[in-house]
Amino acid sequence: MKSKSLWLLAVISLLLVVLAACGNAEGSEDGGDEEANSNTEENTSAEGSSESEGEMTEVVVDGSSTVFPVMEAVAEEYQKENPDARVNIGTSGSGGGFEKFAAGETHISNASRPIKDEEKQALEETGIEYTEFEIALDGLSIVVNTENDWVDQLTVEELNKMWSADGDVTTWADVREGWPEEEIEFYSPGADSGTFDYFSEVVFGEEGDIRQDASLSEDDNVLVQGVTGSKNAIGYFGYAYYAENDDQLKAVPIVNDSGEAVKPDQETVQSGEYNPFARPLFVYVKHSTLEDESVYNFAKYALENAGAMAESVGYVAKPDSAYEEALNKLDEIAGK
């Protein structure tokens, strides 16, 4: 009888152990499901974040190398404040920028001169609506090497004589009596550059072409290097590139319409004394792309900060009221 009781007790104990083990196993499986669900939610959240980042449009801007320092500074600050944002700033020149703009490759086009009639027509043909915004002022700077101690000023007529393809200027002595008989080296922005167009319009008018032996480049830094590398060089580009290298370059005072020789600086550009080479700088914004929040947010940030960024890189800001008007216009276009 006692042995039967012991045997029964052993069986019951074994059953209890088995039941307990089964319970723990079920609990473990439930816990595993909860952990798996938790991981799935985390993965879904990460994928959602990736999708959100993926949906953020890379804002593409191209055009003028003169406007580039302003927009580059804007883009750098914008991306610091918006780490997920991506902005690509190109420098194919004002003309090259408008070609990409018309081809639908960019959202914003930078230009150092107003859009031309043929460029307007190309945009009309592709059904692209846009608005022009002035973001800063520039003083197109004519520069020589710091070792050049004879050029004290130049007139537009002398610039025409020097740079014209039809001219017979070879040495500095051909420009003005008493200057050295040293051969001049010419450095100019490329033909797609708005600076090239603006300089040509001021110096040649509707007629005349730039000399064929000038070294051309769409990269203003190449022009800076060319002038700094030769005592007899002369070149021209936006004021910011001169200001950045004013220890290696000498800006030539230009005789204005009042007969005064004036150097480019923020005061003379703002006042208009530095004429005829003071000019506005532009961005052109495509209307349809403002439906994209990424493009709208960057365009708004650019107009809010263009003045400060322009001055930080050596250009001249427009009055605050001009930027306020521009922002109101942007919101109107975007339906904000």
CSV table of C-alpha atoms in Angstrom, one decimal:
chain,number,residue,atom,x,y,z
A,1,MET,CA,0.0,0.0,0.0
A,2,LYS,CA,2.8,2.4,0.9
A,3,SER,CA,4.7,1.6,-2.3
A,4,LYS,CA,1.6,2.3,-4.3
A,5,SER,CA,1.2,5.7,-2.6
A,6,LEU,CA,4.8,6.5,-3.3
A,7,TRP,CA,4.4,5.4,-7.0
A,8,LEU,CA,1.3,7.6,-7.3
A,9,LEU,CA,3.0,10.6,-5.7
A,10,ALA,CA,5.9,10.2,-8.2
A,11,VAL,CA,3.6,10.2,-11.1
A,12,ILE,CA,1.8,13.3,-9.9
A,13,SER,CA,5.1,15.1,-9.4
A,14,LEU,CA,6.2,14.2,-12.9
A,15,LEU,CA,3.0,15.4,-14.3
A,16,LEU,CA,3.4,18.7,-12.4
A,17,VAL,CA,6.9,19.2,-13.8
A,18,VAL,CA,5.7,18.5,-17.4
A,19,LEU,CA,2.8,20.9,-17.0
A,20,ALA,CA,5.1,23.6,-15.6
A,21,ALA,CA,7.6,23.2,-18.5
A,22,CYS,CA,4.8,23.4,-21.0
A,23,GLY,CA,3.5,26.6,-19.4
A,24,ASN,CA,7.0,28.2,-19.5
A,25,ALA,CA,7.4,27.2,-23.1
A,26,GLU,CA,4.1,28.8,-24.0
A,27,GLY,CA,5.1,32.0,-22.1
A,28,SER,CA,8.4,32.0,-24.0
A,29,GLU,CA,6.6,31.7,-27.3
A,30,ASP,CA,4.3,34.5,-26.4
A,31,GLY,CA,7.2,36.6,-25.3
A,32,GLY,CA,9.0,35.8,-28.6
A,33,ASP,CA,6.0,37.0,-30.6
A,34,GLU,CA,5.9,40.2,-28.6
A,35,GLU,CA,9.6,40.8,-29.3
A,36,ALA,CA,9.1,39.9,-33.0
A,37,ASN,CA,6.2,42.4,-33.2
A,38,SER,CA,8.3,45.0,-31.4
A,39,ASN,CA,11.2,44.5,-33.9
A,40,THR,CA,8.7,44.6,-36.8
A,41,GLU,CA,7.4,47.9,-35.6
A,42,GLU,CA,10.9,49.3,-35.2
A,43,ASN,CA,11.7,48.1,-38.7
A,44,THR,CA,8.5,49.6,-40.1
A,45,SER,CA,9.3,52.9,-38.4
A,46,ALA,CA,12.8,52.9,-39.8
A,47,GLU,CA,11.5,52.1,-43.3
A,48,GLY,CA,8.9,54.9,-42.8
A,49,SER,CA,11.8,57.2,-41.9
A,50,SER,CA,13.8,56.1,-44.9
A,51,GLU,CA,10.7,56.5,-47.2
A,52,SER,CA,10.2,60.0,-45.7
A,53,GLU,CA,13.8,60.9,-46.4
A,54,GLY,CA,13.6,59.3,-49.8
A,55,GLU,CA,10.5,61.4,-50.6
A,56,MET,CA,12.5,64.6,-49.8
A,57,THR,CA,13.4,66.1,-53.2
A,58,GLU,CA,17.0,67.0,-53.9
A,59,VAL,CA,16.7,70.7,-54.9
A,60,VAL,CA,18.7,71.3,-58.1
A,61,VAL,CA,20.0,74.7,-58.8
A,62,ASP,CA,22.3,75.7,-61.7
A,63,GLY,CA,23.5,78.7,-63.7
A,64,SER,CA,25.7,81.7,-63.1
A,65,SER,CA,29.1,81.2,-61.5
A,66,THR,CA,28.8,84.8,-60.2
A,67,VAL,CA,25.6,84.0,-58.3
A,68,PHE,CA,27.1,80.7,-57.1
A,69,PRO,CA,28.9,82.0,-54.0
A,70,VAL,CA,25.6,83.4,-52.7
A,71,MET,CA,23.6,80.3,-53.3
A,72,GLU,CA,26.3,78.0,-52.1
A,73,ALA,CA,26.4,79.9,-48.8
A,74,VAL,CA,22.6,79.8,-48.6
A,75,ALA,CA,22.6,76.0,-49.3
A,76,GLU,CA,25.3,75.3,-46.7
A,77,GLU,CA,23.4,77.1,-43.9
A,78,TYR,CA,20.1,75.6,-45.0
A,79,GLN,CA,21.5,72.1,-44.8
A,80,LYS,CA,22.9,72.8,-41.4
A,81,GLU,CA,19.5,73.7,-40.2
A,82,ASN,CA,17.8,70.9,-42.2
A,83,PRO,CA,20.2,67.9,-42.0
A,84,ASP,CA,18.0,65.7,-44.2
A,85,ALA,CA,17.8,68.3,-47.0
A,86,ARG,CA,19.9,68.0,-50.1
A,87,VAL,CA,20.7,70.9,-52.4
A,88,ASN,CA,22.8,70.6,-55.5
A,89,ILE,CA,24.3,73.9,-56.8
A,90,GLY,CA,25.9,73.9,-60.3
A,91,THR,CA,27.9,76.5,-62.3
A,92,SER,CA,27.3,76.0,-66.0
A,93,GLY,CA,26.9,79.8,-66.6
A,94,SER,CA,23.7,81.8,-66.9
A,95,GLY,CA,23.1,80.6,-70.5
A,96,GLY,CA,23.9,77.0,-69.6
A,97,GLY,CA,21.6,77.3,-66.6
A,98,PHE,CA,18.7,78.5,-68.6
A,99,GLU,CA,19.2,75.5,-71.0
A,100,LYS,CA,18.9,73.1,-68.1
A,101,PHE,CA,15.9,75.1,-66.7
A,102,ALA,CA,14.1,74.7,-70.0
A,103,ALA,CA,14.9,71.0,-70.3
A,104,GLY,CA,13.3,70.4,-66.9
A,105,GLU,CA,16.6,69.4,-65.2
A,106,THR,CA,16.6,72.1,-62.5
A,107,HIS,CA,14.2,73.8,-60.1
A,108,ILE,CA,16.0,77.1,-59.8
A,109,SER,CA,18.2,78.9,-62.3
A,110,ASN,CA,20.9,81.5,-61.2
A,111,ALA,CA,21.8,84.3,-63.6
A,112,SER,CA,24.0,87.4,-63.5
A,113,ARG,CA,22.0,89.0,-66.3
A,114,PRO,CA,18.3,89.1,-67.2
A,115,ILE,CA,16.8,86.3,-69.2
A,116,LYS,CA,17.1,86.7,-73.0
A,117,ASP,CA,14.1,86.7,-75.4
A,118,GLU,CA,15.2,83.4,-77.0
A,119,GLU,CA,15.5,81.8,-73.5
A,120,LYS,CA,12.0,83.1,-72.7
A,121,GLN,CA,10.7,81.5,-75.9
A,122,ALA,CA,12.3,78.2,-75.0
A,123,LEU,CA,10.6,78.1,-71.7
A,124,GLU,CA,7.3,79.1,-73.3
A,125,GLU,CA,7.6,76.3,-75.8
A,126,THR,CA,8.0,73.7,-73.0
A,127,GLY,CA,5.1,75.3,-71.0
A,128,ILE,CA,7.4,76.3,-68.1
A,129,GLU,CA,6.1,79.2,-66.0
A,130,TYR,CA,8.7,81.0,-63.8
A,131,THR,CA,9.3,84.2,-61.8
A,132,GLU,CA,12.5,86.3,-61.7
A,133,PHE,CA,13.8,87.4,-58.3
A,134,GLU,CA,16.6,89.9,-57.7
A,135,ILE,CA,18.7,88.6,-54.8
A,136,ALA,CA,21.7,90.9,-54.6
A,137,LEU,CA,23.8,93.5,-56.3
A,138,ASP,CA,27.2,93.0,-57.9
A,139,GLY,CA,30.0,95.2,-59.2
A,140,LEU,CA,31.6,93.5,-62.1
A,141,SER,CA,35.3,94.0,-61.4
A,142,ILE,CA,38.1,94.6,-63.9
A,143,VAL,CA,41.3,93.4,-62.3
A,144,VAL,CA,45.0,93.4,-62.9
A,145,ASN,CA,48.0,91.8,-61.2
A,146,THR,CA,49.2,93.5,-58.0
A,147,GLU,CA,52.6,94.1,-59.6
A,148,ASN,CA,50.9,96.2,-62.3
A,149,ASP,CA,51.8,99.7,-61.1
A,150,TRP,CA,50.8,101.7,-64.3
A,151,VAL,CA,47.1,101.1,-64.7
A,152,ASP,CA,45.5,103.7,-62.4
A,153,GLN,CA,42.1,103.8,-64.2
A,154,LEU,CA,40.3,102.8,-67.4
A,155,THR,CA,37.5,104.2,-69.5
A,156,VAL,CA,34.8,102.0,-71.2
A,157,GLU,CA,36.3,103.3,-74.5
A,158,GLU,CA,39.8,102.0,-73.5
A,159,LEU,CA,38.2,98.6,-72.5
A,160,ASN,CA,36.6,98.5,-75.9
A,161,LYS,CA,39.9,99.2,-77.6
A,162,MET,CA,41.6,96.5,-75.5
A,163,TRP,CA,39.1,93.7,-75.7
A,164,SER,CA,37.6,94.1,-79.2
A,165,ALA,CA,38.3,91.5,-81.8
A,166,ASP,CA,38.6,94.3,-84.3
A,167,GLY,CA,41.2,96.2,-82.3
A,168,ASP,CA,44.9,96.3,-82.8
A,169,VAL,CA,46.0,96.3,-79.1
A,170,THR,CA,48.8,93.9,-78.3
A,171,THR,CA,50.8,95.7,-75.6
A,172,TRP,CA,49.9,98.1,-72.7
A,173,ALA,CA,51.6,100.8,-74.7
A,174,ASP,CA,48.9,100.4,-77.4
A,175,VAL,CA,46.3,101.4,-74.8
A,176,ARG,CA,47.9,104.5,-73.4
A,177,GLU,CA,51.1,106.4,-74.1
A,178,GLY,CA,53.7,105.9,-71.4
A,179,TRP,CA,52.5,102.4,-70.4
A,180,PRO,CA,55.1,99.6,-71.0
A,181,GLU,CA,55.5,97.7,-74.3
A,182,GLU,CA,54.6,94.5,-72.6
A,183,GLU,CA,52.2,92.0,-74.2
A,184,ILE,CA,48.8,91.9,-72.4
A,185,GLU,CA,47.3,88.6,-71.4
A,186,PHE,CA,43.5,88.5,-71.4
A,187,TYR,CA,41.3,86.4,-69.1
A,188,SER,CA,37.5,86.3,-69.6
A,189,PRO,CA,34.5,84.2,-68.5
A,190,GLY,CA,33.2,81.8,-71.1
A,191,ALA,CA,30.5,82.6,-73.6
A,192,ASP,CA,27.8,80.8,-71.5
A,193,SER,CA,28.5,83.2,-68.6
A,194,GLY,CA,26.1,86.1,-67.8
A,195,THR,CA,29.2,88.1,-66.8
A,196,PHE,CA,30.5,87.6,-70.3
A,197,ASP,CA,27.2,88.8,-71.8
A,198,TYR,CA,27.0,91.8,-69.4
A,199,PHE,CA,30.6,92.9,-70.0
A,200,SER,CA,30.1,92.5,-73.8
A,201,GLU,CA,26.9,94.5,-73.7
A,202,VAL,CA,28.5,97.4,-71.8
A,203,VAL,CA,31.8,97.4,-73.6
A,204,PHE,CA,30.7,96.6,-77.2
A,205,GLY,CA,27.0,97.4,-77.3
A,206,GLU,CA,25.1,95.5,-79.9
A,207,GLU,CA,28.1,95.3,-82.2
A,208,GLY,CA,31.5,93.9,-81.7
A,209,ASP,CA,33.0,90.7,-80.4
A,210,ILE,CA,35.6,89.9,-77.8
A,211,ARG,CA,39.1,89.2,-79.0
A,212,GLN,CA,39.9,85.7,-80.0
A,213,ASP,CA,43.1,85.3,-78.1
A,214,ALA,CA,41.5,85.8,-74.7
A,215,SER,CA,41.6,82.8,-72.3
A,216,LEU,CA,38.1,81.8,-71.5
A,217,SER,CA,36.8,79.8,-68.6
A,218,GLU,CA,33.4,79.3,-66.9
A,219,ASP,CA,35.3,78.8,-63.6
A,220,ASP,CA,36.1,82.2,-62.1
A,221,ASN,CA,38.7,80.7,-59.9
A,222,VAL,CA,40.7,79.8,-63.1
A,223,LEU,CA,40.5,83.5,-64.1
A,224,VAL,CA,41.7,84.6,-60.7
A,225,GLN,CA,44.7,82.2,-61.0
A,226,GLY,CA,45.4,83.5,-64.5
A,227,VAL,CA,45.6,87.1,-63.4
A,228,THR,CA,47.5,86.5,-60.2
A,229,GLY,CA,50.0,84.4,-62.2
A,230,SER,CA,51.1,87.1,-64.7
A,231,LYS,CA,52.2,90.8,-64.2
A,232,ASN,CA,50.7,91.7,-67.6
A,233,ALA,CA,47.3,90.0,-67.2
A,234,ILE,CA,43.9,91.6,-67.1
A,235,GLY,CA,40.6,89.9,-66.4
A,236,TYR,CA,37.0,90.5,-65.1
A,237,PHE,CA,34.5,88.7,-63.0
A,238,GLY,CA,32.0,89.2,-60.1
A,239,TYR,CA,33.0,91.4,-57.2
A,240,ALA,CA,32.9,88.4,-54.7
A,241,TYR,CA,35.8,86.7,-56.5
A,242,TYR,CA,37.9,90.0,-56.3
A,243,ALA,CA,37.0,90.5,-52.6
A,244,GLU,CA,38.1,87.0,-51.8
A,245,ASN,CA,41.4,87.5,-53.5
A,246,ASP,CA,42.0,91.3,-52.9
A,247,ASP,CA,45.5,90.6,-51.5
A,248,GLN,CA,46.5,89.1,-54.8
A,249,LEU,CA,44.6,91.3,-57.3
A,250,LYS,CA,44.1,95.0,-58.0
A,251,ALA,CA,40.7,96.3,-58.9
A,252,VAL,CA,40.9,98.9,-61.7
A,253,PRO,CA,38.9,102.1,-61.1
A,254,ILE,CA,36.5,102.7,-64.0
A,255,VAL,CA,35.5,106.1,-65.2
A,256,ASN,CA,31.7,106.4,-64.7
A,257,ASP,CA,29.1,108.5,-66.4
A,258,SER,CA,30.1,111.5,-64.2
A,259,GLY,CA,33.7,111.3,-65.3
A,260,GLU,CA,34.9,110.0,-62.0
A,261,ALA,CA,37.2,107.0,-61.7
A,262,VAL,CA,35.5,104.7,-59.2
A,263,LYS,CA,36.6,101.4,-57.7
A,264,PRO,CA,34.0,98.7,-56.9
A,265,ASP,CA,33.1,98.2,-53.3
A,266,GLN,CA,29.8,97.7,-51.4
A,267,GLU,CA,29.2,101.5,-51.0
A,268,THR,CA,29.8,102.4,-54.7
A,269,VAL,CA,27.8,99.5,-56.0
A,270,GLN,CA,24.9,100.2,-53.7
A,271,SER,CA,24.9,103.9,-54.5
A,272,GLY,CA,25.3,103.3,-58.3
A,273,GLU,CA,28.5,105.3,-58.5
A,274,TYR,CA,30.3,102.3,-59.9
A,275,ASN,CA,28.6,102.4,-63.2
A,276,PRO,CA,28.2,101.0,-65.8
A,277,PHE,CA,29.4,97.8,-64.1
A,278,ALA,CA,27.1,97.7,-61.1
A,279,ARG,CA,24.3,95.1,-61.8
A,280,PRO,CA,21.6,93.0,-60.1
A,281,LEU,CA,21.9,89.2,-59.6
A,282,PHE,CA,19.0,86.9,-60.2
A,283,VAL,CA,17.4,83.6,-59.4
A,284,TYR,CA,14.5,82.2,-61.6
A,285,VAL,CA,12.1,79.9,-59.8
A,286,LYS,CA,9.9,77.4,-61.7
A,287,HIS,CA,6.3,77.7,-60.6
A,288,SER,CA,5.3,74.1,-60.8
A,289,THR,CA,8.2,72.9,-58.6
A,290,LEU,CA,6.9,75.0,-55.7
A,291,GLU,CA,4.2,72.4,-55.2
A,292,ASP,CA,7.1,70.3,-53.8
A,293,GLU,CA,7.7,71.4,-50.2
A,294,SER,CA,11.4,70.7,-50.5
A,295,VAL,CA,11.7,73.3,-53.3
A,296,TYR,CA,9.4,75.8,-51.7
A,297,ASN,CA,11.2,75.6,-48.3
A,298,PHE,CA,14.6,76.1,-49.9
A,299,ALA,CA,13.4,79.0,-52.1
A,300,LYS,CA,11.8,80.7,-49.1
A,301,TYR,CA,15.0,80.3,-47.1
A,302,ALA,CA,17.1,81.6,-50.0
A,303,LEU,CA,15.0,84.8,-50.2
A,304,GLU,CA,15.0,85.3,-46.4
A,305,ASN,CA,18.7,85.0,-46.2
A,306,ALA,CA,20.1,86.1,-49.6
A,307,GLY,CA,20.9,89.6,-48.4
A,308,ALA,CA,23.0,88.4,-45.4
A,309,MET,CA,24.7,85.7,-47.5
A,310,ALA,CA,25.4,88.1,-50.3
A,311,GLU,CA,27.3,90.4,-48.0
A,312,SER,CA,29.1,87.5,-46.3
A,313,VAL,CA,30.6,86.5,-49.7
A,314,GLY,CA,31.4,90.1,-50.8
A,315,TYR,CA,28.3,91.2,-52.7
A,316,VAL,CA,25.8,93.9,-51.8
A,317,ALA,CA,22.4,93.2,-50.2
A,318,LYS,CA,19.2,94.8,-51.5
A,319,PRO,CA,16.9,96.8,-49.1
A,320,ASP,CA,15.0,94.6,-46.7
A,321,SER,CA,11.7,95.7,-48.3
A,322,ALA,CA,12.8,94.1,-51.6
A,323,TYR,CA,13.2,90.7,-49.9
A,324,GLU,CA,9.8,91.1,-48.2
A,325,GLU,CA,8.2,91.8,-51.5
A,326,ALA,CA,9.9,88.8,-53.0
A,327,LEU,CA,8.7,86.5,-50.2
A,328,ASN,CA,5.2,87.7,-50.6
A,329,LYS,CA,5.4,87.0,-54.3
A,330,LEU,CA,6.8,83.5,-53.7
A,331,ASP,CA,3.9,82.7,-51.3
A,332,GLU,CA,1.4,84.0,-53.9
A,333,ILE,CA,2.8,81.8,-56.6
A,334,ALA,CA,2.9,78.8,-54.3
A,335,GLY,CA,-0.6,79.4,-53.0
A,336,LYS,CA,0.5,79.8,-49.4
